Coordinates of N, CA and C in Angstrom, one line a residue:
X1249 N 109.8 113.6 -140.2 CA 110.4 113.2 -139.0 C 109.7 111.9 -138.5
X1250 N 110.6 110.8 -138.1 CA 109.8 110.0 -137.8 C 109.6 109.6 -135.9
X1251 N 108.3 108.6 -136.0 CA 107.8 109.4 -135.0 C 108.4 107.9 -133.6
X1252 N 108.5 108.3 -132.8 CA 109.5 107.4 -131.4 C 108.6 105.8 -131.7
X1253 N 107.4 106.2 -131.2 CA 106.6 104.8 -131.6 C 107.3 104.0 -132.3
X1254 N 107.1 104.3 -134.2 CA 107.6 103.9 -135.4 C 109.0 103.3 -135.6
X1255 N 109.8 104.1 -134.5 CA 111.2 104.0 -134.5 C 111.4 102.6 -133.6
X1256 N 110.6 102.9 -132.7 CA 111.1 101.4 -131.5 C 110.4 100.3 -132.3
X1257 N 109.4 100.3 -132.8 CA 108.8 99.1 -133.5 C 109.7 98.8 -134.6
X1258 N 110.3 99.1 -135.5 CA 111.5 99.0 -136.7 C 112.5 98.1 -135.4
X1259 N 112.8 99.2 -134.9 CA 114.0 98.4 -133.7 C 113.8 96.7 -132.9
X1260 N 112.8 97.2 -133.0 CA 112.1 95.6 -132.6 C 111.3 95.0 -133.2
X1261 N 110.8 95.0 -134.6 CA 111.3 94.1 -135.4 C 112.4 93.6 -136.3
X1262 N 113.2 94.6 -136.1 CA 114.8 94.8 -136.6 C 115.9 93.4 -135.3
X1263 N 115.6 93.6 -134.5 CA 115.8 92.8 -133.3 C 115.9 91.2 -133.5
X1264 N 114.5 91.0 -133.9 CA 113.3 90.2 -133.6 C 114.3 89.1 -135.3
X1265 N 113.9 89.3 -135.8 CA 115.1 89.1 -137.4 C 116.3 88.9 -137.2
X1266 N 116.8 89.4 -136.4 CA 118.3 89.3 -136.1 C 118.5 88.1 -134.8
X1267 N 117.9 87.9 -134.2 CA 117.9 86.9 -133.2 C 117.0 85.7 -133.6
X1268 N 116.1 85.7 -134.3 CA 115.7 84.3 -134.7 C 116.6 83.3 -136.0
X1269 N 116.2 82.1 -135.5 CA 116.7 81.1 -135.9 C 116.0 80.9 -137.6
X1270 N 114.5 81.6 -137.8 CA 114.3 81.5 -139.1 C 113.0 82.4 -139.0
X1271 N 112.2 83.1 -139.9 CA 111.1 83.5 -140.1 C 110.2 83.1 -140.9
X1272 N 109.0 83.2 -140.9 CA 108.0 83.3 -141.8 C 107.1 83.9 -142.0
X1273 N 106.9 84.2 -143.4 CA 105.9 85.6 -143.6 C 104.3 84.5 -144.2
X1274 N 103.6 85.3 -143.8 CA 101.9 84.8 -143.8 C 101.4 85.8 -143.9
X1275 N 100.2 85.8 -144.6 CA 98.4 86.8 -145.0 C 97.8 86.2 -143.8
X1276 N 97.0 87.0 -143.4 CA 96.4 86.5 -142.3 C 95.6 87.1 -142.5
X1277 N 94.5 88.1 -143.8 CA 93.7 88.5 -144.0 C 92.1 87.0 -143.6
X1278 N 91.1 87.4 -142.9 CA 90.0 86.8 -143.0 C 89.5 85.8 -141.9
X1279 N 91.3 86.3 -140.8 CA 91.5 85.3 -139.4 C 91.0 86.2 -138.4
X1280 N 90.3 85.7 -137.4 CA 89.5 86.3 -136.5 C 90.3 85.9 -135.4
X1281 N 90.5 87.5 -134.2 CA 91.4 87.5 -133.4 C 91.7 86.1 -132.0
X1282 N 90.1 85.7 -132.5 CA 90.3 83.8 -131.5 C 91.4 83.0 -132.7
X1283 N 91.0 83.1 -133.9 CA 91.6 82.3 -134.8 C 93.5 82.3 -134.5
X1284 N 93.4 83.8 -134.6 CA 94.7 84.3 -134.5 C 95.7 83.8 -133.0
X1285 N 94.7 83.5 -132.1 CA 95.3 83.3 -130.6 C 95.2 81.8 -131.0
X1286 N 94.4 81.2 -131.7 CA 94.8 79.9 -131.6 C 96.1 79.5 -132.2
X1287 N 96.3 80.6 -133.2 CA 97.9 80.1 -134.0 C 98.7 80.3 -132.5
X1288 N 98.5 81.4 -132.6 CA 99.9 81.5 -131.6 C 100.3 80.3 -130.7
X1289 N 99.0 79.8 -129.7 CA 98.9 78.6 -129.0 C 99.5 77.3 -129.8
X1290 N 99.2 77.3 -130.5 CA 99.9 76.2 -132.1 C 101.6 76.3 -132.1
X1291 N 101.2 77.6 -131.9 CA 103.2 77.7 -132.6 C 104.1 77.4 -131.0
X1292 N 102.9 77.9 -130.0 CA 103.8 77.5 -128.7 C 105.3 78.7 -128.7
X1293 N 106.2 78.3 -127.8 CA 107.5 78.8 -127.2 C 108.6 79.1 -128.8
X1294 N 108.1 78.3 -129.7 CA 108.9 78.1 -130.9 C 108.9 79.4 -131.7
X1295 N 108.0 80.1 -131.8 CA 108.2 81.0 -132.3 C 106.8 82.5 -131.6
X1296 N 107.3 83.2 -132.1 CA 106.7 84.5 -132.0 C 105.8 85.2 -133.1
X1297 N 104.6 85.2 -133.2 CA 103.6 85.4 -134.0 C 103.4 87.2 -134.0
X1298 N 104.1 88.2 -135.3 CA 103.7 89.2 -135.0 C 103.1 89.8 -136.4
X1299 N 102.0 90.7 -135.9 CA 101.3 91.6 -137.0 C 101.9 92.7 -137.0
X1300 N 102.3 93.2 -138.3 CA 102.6 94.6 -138.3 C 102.6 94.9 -139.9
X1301 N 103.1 96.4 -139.5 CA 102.4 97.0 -140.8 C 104.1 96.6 -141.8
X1302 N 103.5 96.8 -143.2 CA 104.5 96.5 -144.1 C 105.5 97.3 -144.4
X1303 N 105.1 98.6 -144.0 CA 106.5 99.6 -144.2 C 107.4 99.4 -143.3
X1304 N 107.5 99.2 -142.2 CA 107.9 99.2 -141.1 C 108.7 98.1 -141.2
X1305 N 107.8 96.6 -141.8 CA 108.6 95.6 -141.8 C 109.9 95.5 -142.6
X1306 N 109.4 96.7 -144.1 CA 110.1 96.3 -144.9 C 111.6 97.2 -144.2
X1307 N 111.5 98.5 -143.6 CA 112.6 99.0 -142.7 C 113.5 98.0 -141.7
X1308 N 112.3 97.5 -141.1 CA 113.1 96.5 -140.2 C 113.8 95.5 -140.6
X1309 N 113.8 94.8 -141.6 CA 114.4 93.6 -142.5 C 115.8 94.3 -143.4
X1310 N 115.7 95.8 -143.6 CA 116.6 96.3 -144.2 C 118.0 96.4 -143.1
X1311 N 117.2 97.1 -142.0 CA 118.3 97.5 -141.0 C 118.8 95.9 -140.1
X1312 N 118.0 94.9 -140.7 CA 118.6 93.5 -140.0 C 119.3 93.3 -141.0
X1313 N 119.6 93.6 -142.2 CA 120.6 92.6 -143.2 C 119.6 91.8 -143.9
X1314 N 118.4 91.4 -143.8 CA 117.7 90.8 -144.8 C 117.3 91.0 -145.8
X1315 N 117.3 90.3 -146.8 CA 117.2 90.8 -148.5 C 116.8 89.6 -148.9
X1316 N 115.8 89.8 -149.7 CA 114.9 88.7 -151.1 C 113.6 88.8 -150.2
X1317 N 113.1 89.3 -149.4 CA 111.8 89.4 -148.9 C 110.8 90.3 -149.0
X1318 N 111.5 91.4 -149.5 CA 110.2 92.9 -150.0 C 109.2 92.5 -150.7
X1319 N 109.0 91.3 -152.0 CA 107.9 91.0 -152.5 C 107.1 90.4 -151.4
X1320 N 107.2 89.9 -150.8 CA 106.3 89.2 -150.0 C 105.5 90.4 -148.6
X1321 N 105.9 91.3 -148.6 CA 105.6 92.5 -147.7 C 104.6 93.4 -148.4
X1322 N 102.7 92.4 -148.4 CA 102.5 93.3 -149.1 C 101.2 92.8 -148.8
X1323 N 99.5 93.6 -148.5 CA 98.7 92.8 -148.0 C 98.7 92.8 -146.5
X1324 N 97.9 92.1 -145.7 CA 97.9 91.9 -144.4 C 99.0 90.8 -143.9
X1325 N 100.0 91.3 -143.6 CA 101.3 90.4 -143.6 C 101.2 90.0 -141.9
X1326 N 101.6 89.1 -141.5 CA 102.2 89.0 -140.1 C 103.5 88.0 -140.1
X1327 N 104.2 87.9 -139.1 CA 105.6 87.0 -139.4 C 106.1 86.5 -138.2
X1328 N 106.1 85.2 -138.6 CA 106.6 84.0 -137.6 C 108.2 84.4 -137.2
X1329 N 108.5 84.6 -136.1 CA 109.8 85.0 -135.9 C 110.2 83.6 -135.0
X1330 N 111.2 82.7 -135.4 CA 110.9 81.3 -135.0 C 112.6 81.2 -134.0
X1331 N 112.0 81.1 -132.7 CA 112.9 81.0 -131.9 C 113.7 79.2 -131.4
X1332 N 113.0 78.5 -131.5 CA 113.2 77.4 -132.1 C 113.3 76.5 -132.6
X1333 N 112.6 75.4 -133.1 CA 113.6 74.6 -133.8 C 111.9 75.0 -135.0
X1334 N 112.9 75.1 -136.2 CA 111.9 75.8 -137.6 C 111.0 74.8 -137.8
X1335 N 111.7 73.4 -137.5 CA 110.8 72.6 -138.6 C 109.4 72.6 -137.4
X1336 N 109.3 73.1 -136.0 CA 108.3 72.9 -135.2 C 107.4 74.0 -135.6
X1337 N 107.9 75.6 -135.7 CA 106.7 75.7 -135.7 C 106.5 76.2 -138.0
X1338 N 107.0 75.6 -138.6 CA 106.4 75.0 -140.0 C 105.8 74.4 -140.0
X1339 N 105.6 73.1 -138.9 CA 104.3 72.4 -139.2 C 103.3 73.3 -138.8
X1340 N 103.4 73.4 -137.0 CA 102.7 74.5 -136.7 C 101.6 75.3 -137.8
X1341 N 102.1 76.4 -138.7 CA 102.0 77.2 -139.5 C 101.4 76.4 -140.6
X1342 N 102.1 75.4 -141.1 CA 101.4 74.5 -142.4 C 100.2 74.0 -142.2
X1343 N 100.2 73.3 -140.8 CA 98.9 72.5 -139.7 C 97.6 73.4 -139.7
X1344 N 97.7 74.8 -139.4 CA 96.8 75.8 -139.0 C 96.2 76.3 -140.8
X1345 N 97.2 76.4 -141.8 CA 97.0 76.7 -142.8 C 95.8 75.8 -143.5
X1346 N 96.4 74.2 -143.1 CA 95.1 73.6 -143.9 C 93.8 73.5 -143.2
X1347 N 94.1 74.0 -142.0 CA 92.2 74.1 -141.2 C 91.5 74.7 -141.0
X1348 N 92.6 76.6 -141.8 CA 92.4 77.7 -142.0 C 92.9 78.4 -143.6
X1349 N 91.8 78.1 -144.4 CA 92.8 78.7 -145.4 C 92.9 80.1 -145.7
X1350 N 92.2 81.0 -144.2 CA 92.5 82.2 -144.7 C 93.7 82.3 -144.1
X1351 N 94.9 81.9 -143.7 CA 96.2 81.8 -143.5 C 96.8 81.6 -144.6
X1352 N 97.5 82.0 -145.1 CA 98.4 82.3 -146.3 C 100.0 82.1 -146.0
X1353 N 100.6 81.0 -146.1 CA 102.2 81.5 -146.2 C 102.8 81.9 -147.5
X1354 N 103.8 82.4 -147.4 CA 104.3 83.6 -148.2 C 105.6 83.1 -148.5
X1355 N 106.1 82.8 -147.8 CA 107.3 82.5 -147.6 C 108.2 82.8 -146.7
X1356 N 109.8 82.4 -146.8 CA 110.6 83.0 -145.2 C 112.0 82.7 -145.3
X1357 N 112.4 82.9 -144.3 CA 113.9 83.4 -144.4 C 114.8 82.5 -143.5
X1358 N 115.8 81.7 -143.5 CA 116.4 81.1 -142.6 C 118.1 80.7 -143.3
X1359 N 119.0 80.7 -142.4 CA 120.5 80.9 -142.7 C 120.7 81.5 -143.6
X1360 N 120.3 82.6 -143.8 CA 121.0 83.7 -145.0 C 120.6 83.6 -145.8
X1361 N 119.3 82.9 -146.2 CA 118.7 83.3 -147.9 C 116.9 82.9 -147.8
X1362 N 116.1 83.3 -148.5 CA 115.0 83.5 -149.0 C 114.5 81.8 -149.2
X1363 N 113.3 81.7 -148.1 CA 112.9 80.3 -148.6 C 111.3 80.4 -149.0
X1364 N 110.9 79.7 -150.1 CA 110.2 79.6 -151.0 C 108.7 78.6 -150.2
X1365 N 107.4 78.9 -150.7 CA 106.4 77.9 -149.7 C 106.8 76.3 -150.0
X1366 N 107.6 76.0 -150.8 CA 107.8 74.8 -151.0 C 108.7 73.9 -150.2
X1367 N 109.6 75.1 -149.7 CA 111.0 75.3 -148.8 C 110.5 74.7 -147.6
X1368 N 109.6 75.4 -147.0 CA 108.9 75.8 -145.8 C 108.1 74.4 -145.8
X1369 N 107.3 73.8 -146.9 CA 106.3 72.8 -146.4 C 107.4 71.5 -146.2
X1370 N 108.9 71.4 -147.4 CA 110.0 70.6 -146.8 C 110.5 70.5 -145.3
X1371 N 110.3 71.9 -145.2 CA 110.9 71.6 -143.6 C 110.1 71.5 -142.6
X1372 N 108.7 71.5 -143.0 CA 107.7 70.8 -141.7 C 107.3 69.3 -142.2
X1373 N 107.6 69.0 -143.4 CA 107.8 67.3 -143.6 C 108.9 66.7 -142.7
X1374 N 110.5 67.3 -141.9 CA 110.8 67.1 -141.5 C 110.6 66.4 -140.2
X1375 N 111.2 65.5 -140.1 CA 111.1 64.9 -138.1 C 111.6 66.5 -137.2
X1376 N 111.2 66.0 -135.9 CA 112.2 67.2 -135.1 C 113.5 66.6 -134.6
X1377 N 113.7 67.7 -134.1 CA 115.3 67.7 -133.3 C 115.0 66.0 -132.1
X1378 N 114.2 66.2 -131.7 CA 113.8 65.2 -130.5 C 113.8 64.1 -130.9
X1379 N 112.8 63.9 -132.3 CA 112.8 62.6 -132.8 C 114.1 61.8 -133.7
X1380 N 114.7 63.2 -134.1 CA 116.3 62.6 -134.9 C 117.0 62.3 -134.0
X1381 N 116.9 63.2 -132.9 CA 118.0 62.3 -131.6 C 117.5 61.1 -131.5
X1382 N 116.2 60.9 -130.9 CA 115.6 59.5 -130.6 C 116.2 58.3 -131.3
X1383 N 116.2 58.6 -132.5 CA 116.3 57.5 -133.7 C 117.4 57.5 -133.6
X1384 N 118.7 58.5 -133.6 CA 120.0 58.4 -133.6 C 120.9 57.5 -132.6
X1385 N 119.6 57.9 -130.9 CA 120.3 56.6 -129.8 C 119.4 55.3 -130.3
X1386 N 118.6 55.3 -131.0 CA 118.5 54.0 -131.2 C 119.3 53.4 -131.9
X1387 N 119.6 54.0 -132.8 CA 120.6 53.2 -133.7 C 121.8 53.0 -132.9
X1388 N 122.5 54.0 -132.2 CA 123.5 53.6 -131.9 C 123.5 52.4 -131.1
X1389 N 122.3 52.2 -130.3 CA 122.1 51.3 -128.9 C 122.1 50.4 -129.6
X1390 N 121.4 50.1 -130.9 CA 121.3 49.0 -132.1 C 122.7 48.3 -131.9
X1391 N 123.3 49.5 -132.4 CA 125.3 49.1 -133.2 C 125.8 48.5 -131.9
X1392 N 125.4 48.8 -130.4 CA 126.2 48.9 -129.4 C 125.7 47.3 -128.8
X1393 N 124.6 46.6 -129.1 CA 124.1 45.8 -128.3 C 124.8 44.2 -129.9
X1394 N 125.1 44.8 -131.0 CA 125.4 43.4 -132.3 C 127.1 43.9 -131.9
X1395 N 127.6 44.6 -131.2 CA 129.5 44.7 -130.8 C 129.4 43.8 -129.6
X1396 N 128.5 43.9 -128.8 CA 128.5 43.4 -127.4 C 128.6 41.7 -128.0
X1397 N 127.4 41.5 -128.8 CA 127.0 40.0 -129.2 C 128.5 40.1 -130.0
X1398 N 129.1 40.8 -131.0 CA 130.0 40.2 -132.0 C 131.3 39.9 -130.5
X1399 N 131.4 40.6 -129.7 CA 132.5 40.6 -129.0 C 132.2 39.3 -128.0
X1400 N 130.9 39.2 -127.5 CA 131.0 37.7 -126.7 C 130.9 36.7 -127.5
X1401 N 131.0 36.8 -128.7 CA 130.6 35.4 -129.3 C 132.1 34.6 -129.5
X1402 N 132.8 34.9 -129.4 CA 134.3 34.0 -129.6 C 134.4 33.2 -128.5
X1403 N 134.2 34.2 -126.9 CA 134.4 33.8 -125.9 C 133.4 32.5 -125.5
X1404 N 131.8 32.7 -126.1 CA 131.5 31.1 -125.8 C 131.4 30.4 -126.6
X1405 N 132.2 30.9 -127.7 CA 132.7 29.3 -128.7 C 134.0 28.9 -128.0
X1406 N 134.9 29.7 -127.4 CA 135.5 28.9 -126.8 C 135.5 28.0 -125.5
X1407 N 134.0 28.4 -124.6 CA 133.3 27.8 -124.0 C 133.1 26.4 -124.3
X1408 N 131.9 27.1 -125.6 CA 131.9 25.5 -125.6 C 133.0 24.8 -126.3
X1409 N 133.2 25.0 -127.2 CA 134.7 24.3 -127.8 C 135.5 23.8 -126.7
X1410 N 135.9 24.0 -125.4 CA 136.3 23.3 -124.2 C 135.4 22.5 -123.6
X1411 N 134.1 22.6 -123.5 CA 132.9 21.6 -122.7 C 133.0 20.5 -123.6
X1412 N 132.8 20.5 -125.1 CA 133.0 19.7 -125.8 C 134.1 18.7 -126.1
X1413 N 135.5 19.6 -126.0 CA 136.5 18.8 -125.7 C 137.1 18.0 -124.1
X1414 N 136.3 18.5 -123.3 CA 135.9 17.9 -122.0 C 134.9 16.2 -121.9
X1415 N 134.3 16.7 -122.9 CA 133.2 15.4 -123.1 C 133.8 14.7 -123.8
X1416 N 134.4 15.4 -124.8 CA 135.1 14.1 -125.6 C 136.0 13.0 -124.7
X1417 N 136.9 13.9 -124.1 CA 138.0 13.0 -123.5 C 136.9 12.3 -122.6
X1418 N 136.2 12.8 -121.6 CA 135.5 11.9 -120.5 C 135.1 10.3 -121.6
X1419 N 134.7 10.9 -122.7 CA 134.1 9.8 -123.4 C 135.4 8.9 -123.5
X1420 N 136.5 9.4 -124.0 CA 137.2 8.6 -124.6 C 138.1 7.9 -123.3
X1421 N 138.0 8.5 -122.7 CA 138.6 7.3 -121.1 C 137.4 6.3 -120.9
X1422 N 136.1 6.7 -120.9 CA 134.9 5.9 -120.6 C 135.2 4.5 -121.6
X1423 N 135.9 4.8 -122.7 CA 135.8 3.8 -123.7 C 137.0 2.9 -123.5
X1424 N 137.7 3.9 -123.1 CA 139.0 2.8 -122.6 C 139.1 2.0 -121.8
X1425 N 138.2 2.2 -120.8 CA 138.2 1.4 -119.4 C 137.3 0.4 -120.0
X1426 N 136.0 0.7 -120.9 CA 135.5 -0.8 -121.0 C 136.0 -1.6 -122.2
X1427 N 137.6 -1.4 -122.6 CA 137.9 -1.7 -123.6 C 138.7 -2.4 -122.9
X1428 N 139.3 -2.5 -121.7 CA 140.4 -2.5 -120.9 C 139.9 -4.2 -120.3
X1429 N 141.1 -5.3 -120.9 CA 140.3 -6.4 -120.3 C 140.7 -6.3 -119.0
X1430 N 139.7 -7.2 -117.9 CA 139.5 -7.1 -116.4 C 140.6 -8.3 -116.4
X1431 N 141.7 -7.8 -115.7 CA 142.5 -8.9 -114.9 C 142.4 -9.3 -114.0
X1432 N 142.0 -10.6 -113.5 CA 142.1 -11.4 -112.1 C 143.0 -11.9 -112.1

């Protein structure tokens, strides 16, 4: 019989899988509970840093629809439940890994299939959401400011193309008049 505790923790990490945007599984064998609070602080609002045991996980991942992750549920597991944007807290997680190598990633899970440590260090080589927008209004502001120039540039060639044919004629009456003998 299983015991109420057991059952709400499956449920909530059954939950936890079902509403995140991506996961990631990590060893955390050898990290000391300051170490541990520093990740969390690292990962920030992005994601949710949880330890738990591997039976439980491996229930809760079954009763979420997740599949290709049982090998990795094995050892002192804990798992990034990433409520934001992945590639924040992958660096996060990759960042902490190299200044901690008793952090271990494992691998993880995002849009419906099994992602590999290789997966995971591609998507914290990623820019973020903030910086692809950034770059995106630049460019556009780019494209928006060489339309503005392509679009006034006819208007002061025709500018000047009139000032110049302004001068000309001033010139060419100037030339006339002193071309013009003086009658007394």
């Amino acid at each position: 019989m299983a015991k109420p505790d057991k059952v709400a923790a499956v449920a909530e990490i059954a939950e936890s899988f079902r509403t995140s945007s991506a996961t990631v599984v990590t060893q955390y064998t050898g990290l000391s509970v300051s170490q541990l609070s520093q990740l969390r602080r690292a990962l920030g609002t992005s994601a949710k840093y949880r330890v738990a045991k591997n039976t439980l996980v491996k229930r809760a991942a079954e009763d979420a629809g997740i599949q290709g992750l049982e090998d990795l549920f094995v050892g002192a597991t804990a798992i990034a439940f990433v409520e934001g944007e992945a590639v924040d807290a992958a660096k996060a997680l990759r960042d902490f890994a190299k200044d901690n190598n008793a952090l271990v990633i494992k691998g993880g899970y995002m849009d419906g299939k099994p992602l590999s440590v290789d997966e995971i260090n591609r998507i914290a080589d990623l820019d973020s959401r903030e910086v692809l927008l950034a770059k995106a209004a630049g460019a556009f502001k780019a494209k928006l400011s060489q339309a503005a120039a392509l679009f006034q540039a006819p208007a002061s060639q025709v500018a000047r193309l009139a000032a110049a044919l302004e001068e000309k004629q001033r010139n060419a009456a100037g030339t006339e008049a002193a071309e013009a003998p003086a009658e007394s």
